PDB file of C-alpha atoms in Angstrom:
ATOM      1  CA  MET L1222      -9.265   3.327   1.374  1.00  0.00           C
ATOM      2  CA  HIS L1223     -11.262   2.086   4.378  1.00  0.00           C
ATOM      3  CA  SER L1224      -9.059   4.015   6.804  1.00  0.00           C
ATOM      4  CA  LEU L1225      -9.665   7.156   4.757  1.00  0.00           C
ATOM      5  CA  LEU L1226     -13.433   6.592   4.960  1.00  0.00           C
ATOM      6  CA  ARG L1227     -13.201   6.073   8.727  1.00  0.00           C
ATOM      7  CA  LEU L1228     -11.543   9.487   8.969  1.00  0.00           C
ATOM      8  CA  LEU L1229     -13.868  11.252   6.555  1.00  0.00           C
ATOM      9  CA  ILE L1230     -17.211  10.065   7.968  1.00  0.00           C
ATOM     10  CA  PRO L1231     -16.760  11.573  11.470  1.00  0.00           C
ATOM     11  CA  ALA L1232     -15.377  14.753   9.897  1.00  0.00           C
ATOM     12  CA  LEU L1233     -18.387  14.977   7.581  1.00  0.00           C
ATOM     13  CA  LEU L1234     -20.772  14.453  10.480  1.00  0.00           C
ATOM     14  CA  ALA L1235     -18.973  17.095  12.522  1.00  0.00           C
ATOM     15  CA  VAL L1236     -19.336  19.611   9.701  1.00  0.00           C
ATOM     16  CA  THR L1237     -22.945  18.643   8.975  1.00  0.00           C
ATOM     17  CA  ALA L1238     -24.112  18.674  12.595  1.00  0.00           C
ATOM     18  CA  LEU L1239     -24.142  22.222  13.799  1.00  0.00           C
ATOM     19  CA  PRO L1240     -24.421  23.027  17.494  1.00  0.00           C
ATOM     20  CA  VAL L1241     -27.864  21.987  18.623  1.00  0.00           C
ATOM     21  CA  GLN L1242     -30.252  24.907  18.744  1.00  0.00           C
ATOM     22  CA  ALA L1243     -33.899  24.321  19.492  1.00  0.00           C
ATOM     23  CA  ALA L1244     -36.311  25.552  16.865  1.00  0.00           C
ATOM     24  CA  ASP L1245     -38.483  28.497  17.781  1.00  0.00           C
ATOM     25  CA  PRO L1246     -41.501  26.787  19.420  1.00  0.00           C
ATOM     26  CA  ALA L1247     -43.810  29.055  17.439  1.00  0.00           C
ATOM     27  CA  ARG L1248     -42.236  27.818  14.182  1.00  0.00           C
ATOM     28  CA  SER L1249     -41.583  24.196  15.149  1.00  0.00           C
ATOM     29  CA  GLU L1250     -43.830  21.781  13.281  1.00  0.00           C
ATOM     30  CA  ARG L1251     -44.083  18.185  12.166  1.00  0.00           C
ATOM     31  CA  LEU L1252     -42.182  17.588   8.940  1.00  0.00           C
ATOM     32  CA  ARG L1253     -41.678  14.610   6.628  1.00  0.00           C
ATOM     33  CA  VAL L1254     -38.018  14.298   5.612  1.00  0.00           C
ATOM     34  CA  GLY L1255     -36.991  11.966   2.801  1.00  0.00           C
ATOM     35  CA  THR L1256     -38.751  10.205  -0.021  1.00  0.00           C
ATOM     36  CA  THR L1257     -41.634  12.203  -1.465  1.00  0.00           C
ATOM     37  CA  ASN L1258     -43.455   9.444  -3.384  1.00  0.00           C
ATOM     38  CA  ILE L1259     -43.163  11.670  -6.450  1.00  0.00           C
ATOM     39  CA  PHE L1260     -41.859   9.691  -9.407  1.00  0.00           C
ATOM     40  CA  CYS L1261     -40.559  11.173 -12.643  1.00  0.00           C
ATOM     41  CA  VAL L1262     -38.920   9.743 -15.715  1.00  0.00           C
ATOM     42  CA  VAL L1263     -36.482  12.602 -16.263  1.00  0.00           C
ATOM     43  CA  ALA L1264     -34.358  14.567 -13.803  1.00  0.00           C
ATOM     44  CA  PRO L1265     -34.593  16.989 -12.165  1.00  0.00           C
ATOM     45  CA  CYS L1266     -37.300  15.386 -10.103  1.00  0.00           C
ATOM     46  CA  PRO L1267     -38.237  15.956  -6.442  1.00  0.00           C
ATOM     47  CA  TRP L1268     -37.715  12.307  -5.424  1.00  0.00           C
ATOM     48  CA  ARG L1269     -36.562  13.462  -1.995  1.00  0.00           C
ATOM     49  CA  GLY L1270     -37.501  16.507   0.001  1.00  0.00           C
ATOM     50  CA  ILE L1271     -39.142  17.984   3.092  1.00  0.00           C
ATOM     51  CA  ALA L1272     -42.870  18.647   3.475  1.00  0.00           C
ATOM     52  CA  LYS L1273     -45.172  19.577   6.314  1.00  0.00           C
ATOM     53  CA  ALA L1274     -46.557  16.360   7.790  1.00  0.00           C
ATOM     54  CA  ASP L1275     -50.143  17.602   7.501  1.00  0.00           C
ATOM     55  CA  SER L1276     -49.835  18.664   3.838  1.00  0.00           C
ATOM     56  CA  ALA L1277     -52.272  17.286   1.291  1.00  0.00           C
ATOM     57  CA  ARG L1278     -49.446  15.419  -0.511  1.00  0.00           C
ATOM     58  CA  LEU L1279     -50.513  16.775  -3.871  1.00  0.00           C
ATOM     59  CA  GLY L1280     -47.030  16.771  -5.332  1.00  0.00           C
ATOM     60  CA  PRO L1281     -44.175  19.254  -5.572  1.00  0.00           C
ATOM     61  CA  VAL L1282     -46.385  22.128  -4.456  1.00  0.00           C
ATOM     62  CA  ASP L1283     -46.384  20.657  -0.912  1.00  0.00           C
ATOM     63  CA  LEU L1284     -42.587  20.556  -0.619  1.00  0.00           C
ATOM     64  CA  ILE L1285     -40.755  23.175   1.403  1.00  0.00           C
ATOM     65  CA  TRP L1286     -37.352  21.716   0.377  1.00  0.00           C
ATOM     66  CA  SER L1287     -36.470  19.610  -2.618  1.00  0.00           C
ATOM     67  CA  ALA L1288     -32.988  18.489  -3.574  1.00  0.00           C
ATOM     68  CA  GLN L1289     -31.020  15.311  -3.924  1.00  0.00           C
ATOM     69  CA  HIS L1290     -29.009  16.302  -0.855  1.00  0.00           C
ATOM     70  CA  LEU L1291     -30.147  17.077   2.667  1.00  0.00           C
ATOM     71  CA  PRO L1292     -30.119  20.655   3.818  1.00  0.00           C
ATOM     72  CA  ARG L1293     -27.629  21.475   6.560  1.00  0.00           C
ATOM     73  CA  LEU L1294     -28.784  19.786   9.777  1.00  0.00           C
ATOM     74  CA  ASP L1295     -28.893  21.350  13.233  1.00  0.00           C
ATOM     75  CA  ALA L1296     -29.623  18.314  15.392  1.00  0.00           C
ATOM     76  CA  LEU L1297     -28.188  15.943  17.951  1.00  0.00           C
ATOM     77  CA  PRO L1298     -25.338  13.886  16.422  1.00  0.00           C
ATOM     78  CA  GLU L1299     -27.316  10.636  16.657  1.00  0.00           C
ATOM     79  CA  ASP L1300     -30.280  12.314  14.935  1.00  0.00           C
ATOM     80  CA  VAL L1301     -27.981  13.556  12.142  1.00  0.00           C
ATOM     81  CA  VAL L1302     -26.823   9.979  11.569  1.00  0.00           C
ATOM     82  CA  ARG L1303     -30.364   8.555  11.592  1.00  0.00           C
ATOM     83  CA  ILE L1304     -31.772  11.251   9.286  1.00  0.00           C
ATOM     84  CA  SER L1305     -28.819  10.936   6.882  1.00  0.00           C
ATOM     85  CA  GLU L1306     -29.098   7.138   6.750  1.00  0.00           C
ATOM     86  CA  SER L1307     -32.847   7.343   6.160  1.00  0.00           C
ATOM     87  CA  TRP L1308     -32.398   9.969   3.412  1.00  0.00           C
ATOM     88  CA  ASN L1309     -29.685   7.936   1.668  1.00  0.00           C
ATOM     89  CA  ALA L1310     -31.844   4.785   1.821  1.00  0.00           C
ATOM     90  CA  ASN L1311     -34.770   6.677   0.209  1.00  0.00           C
ATOM     91  CA  ASN L1312     -36.860   6.301   3.346  1.00  0.00           C
ATOM     92  CA  CYS L1313     -38.844   8.940   5.202  1.00  0.00           C
ATOM     93  CA  LEU L1314     -38.749  10.144   8.805  1.00  0.00           C
ATOM     94  CA  GLU L1315     -41.186  12.438  10.521  1.00  0.00           C
ATOM     95  CA  VAL L1316     -39.464  15.029  12.675  1.00  0.00           C
ATOM     96  CA  GLU L1317     -40.428  17.965  14.825  1.00  0.00           C
ATOM     97  CA  GLY L1318     -38.522  21.081  13.907  1.00  0.00           C
ATOM     98  CA  ALA L1319     -38.290  23.897  11.385  1.00  0.00           C
ATOM     99  CA  LEU L1320     -36.593  24.724   8.122  1.00  0.00           C
ATOM    100  CA  ASN L1321     -34.695  27.974   8.544  1.00  0.00           C
ATOM    101  CA  GLY L1322     -33.294  29.012   5.181  1.00  0.00           C
ATOM    102  CA  SER L1323     -31.155  26.077   4.105  1.00  0.00           C
ATOM    103  CA  THR L1324     -30.855  24.600   7.617  1.00  0.00           C
ATOM    104  CA  LEU L1325     -33.203  21.984   9.037  1.00  0.00           C
ATOM    105  CA  ILE L1326     -33.406  22.455  12.799  1.00  0.00           C
ATOM    106  CA  VAL L1327     -34.544  19.166  14.351  1.00  0.00           C
ATOM    107  CA  ASP L1328     -35.940  19.156  17.878  1.00  0.00           C
ATOM    108  CA  ARG L1329     -36.664  15.424  17.793  1.00  0.00           C
ATOM    109  CA  ILE L1330     -37.359  12.503  15.493  1.00  0.00           C
ATOM    110  CA  ILE L1331     -40.922  11.276  15.800  1.00  0.00           C
ATOM    111  CA  GLY L1332     -40.479   8.103  13.723  1.00  0.00           C
ATOM    112  CA  GLU L1333     -41.018   6.596  10.307  1.00  0.00           C
ATOM    113  CA  CYS L1334     -43.469   8.425   8.031  1.00  0.00           C
ATOM    114  CA  ALA L1335     -46.966   6.974   7.924  1.00  0.00           C
TER     115      ALA L1335
END
């Protein structure tokens, strides 16, 4: 089982990490990726998502992406790993990039959300 996981994880990362393409500088912005601090009793609930870093944090209305899974990532392989680990641990990272359809283009990770 462990050998199967060792084979699947790199394959999953290879599929998830698309060739790195910088976001359009005009569209690139600071985004919060991960836990939303929105708590619900019943699913579906936007527990995790993506919001503009400067949003008012008023709830689901501020989210530009909400799902229990990450959108497709276009980022450096090490950034894909860090963002995925943070997402799965229900943490939040601030990144610079843009959401293009269902693909999050990450120029760089800024750090943990404030």
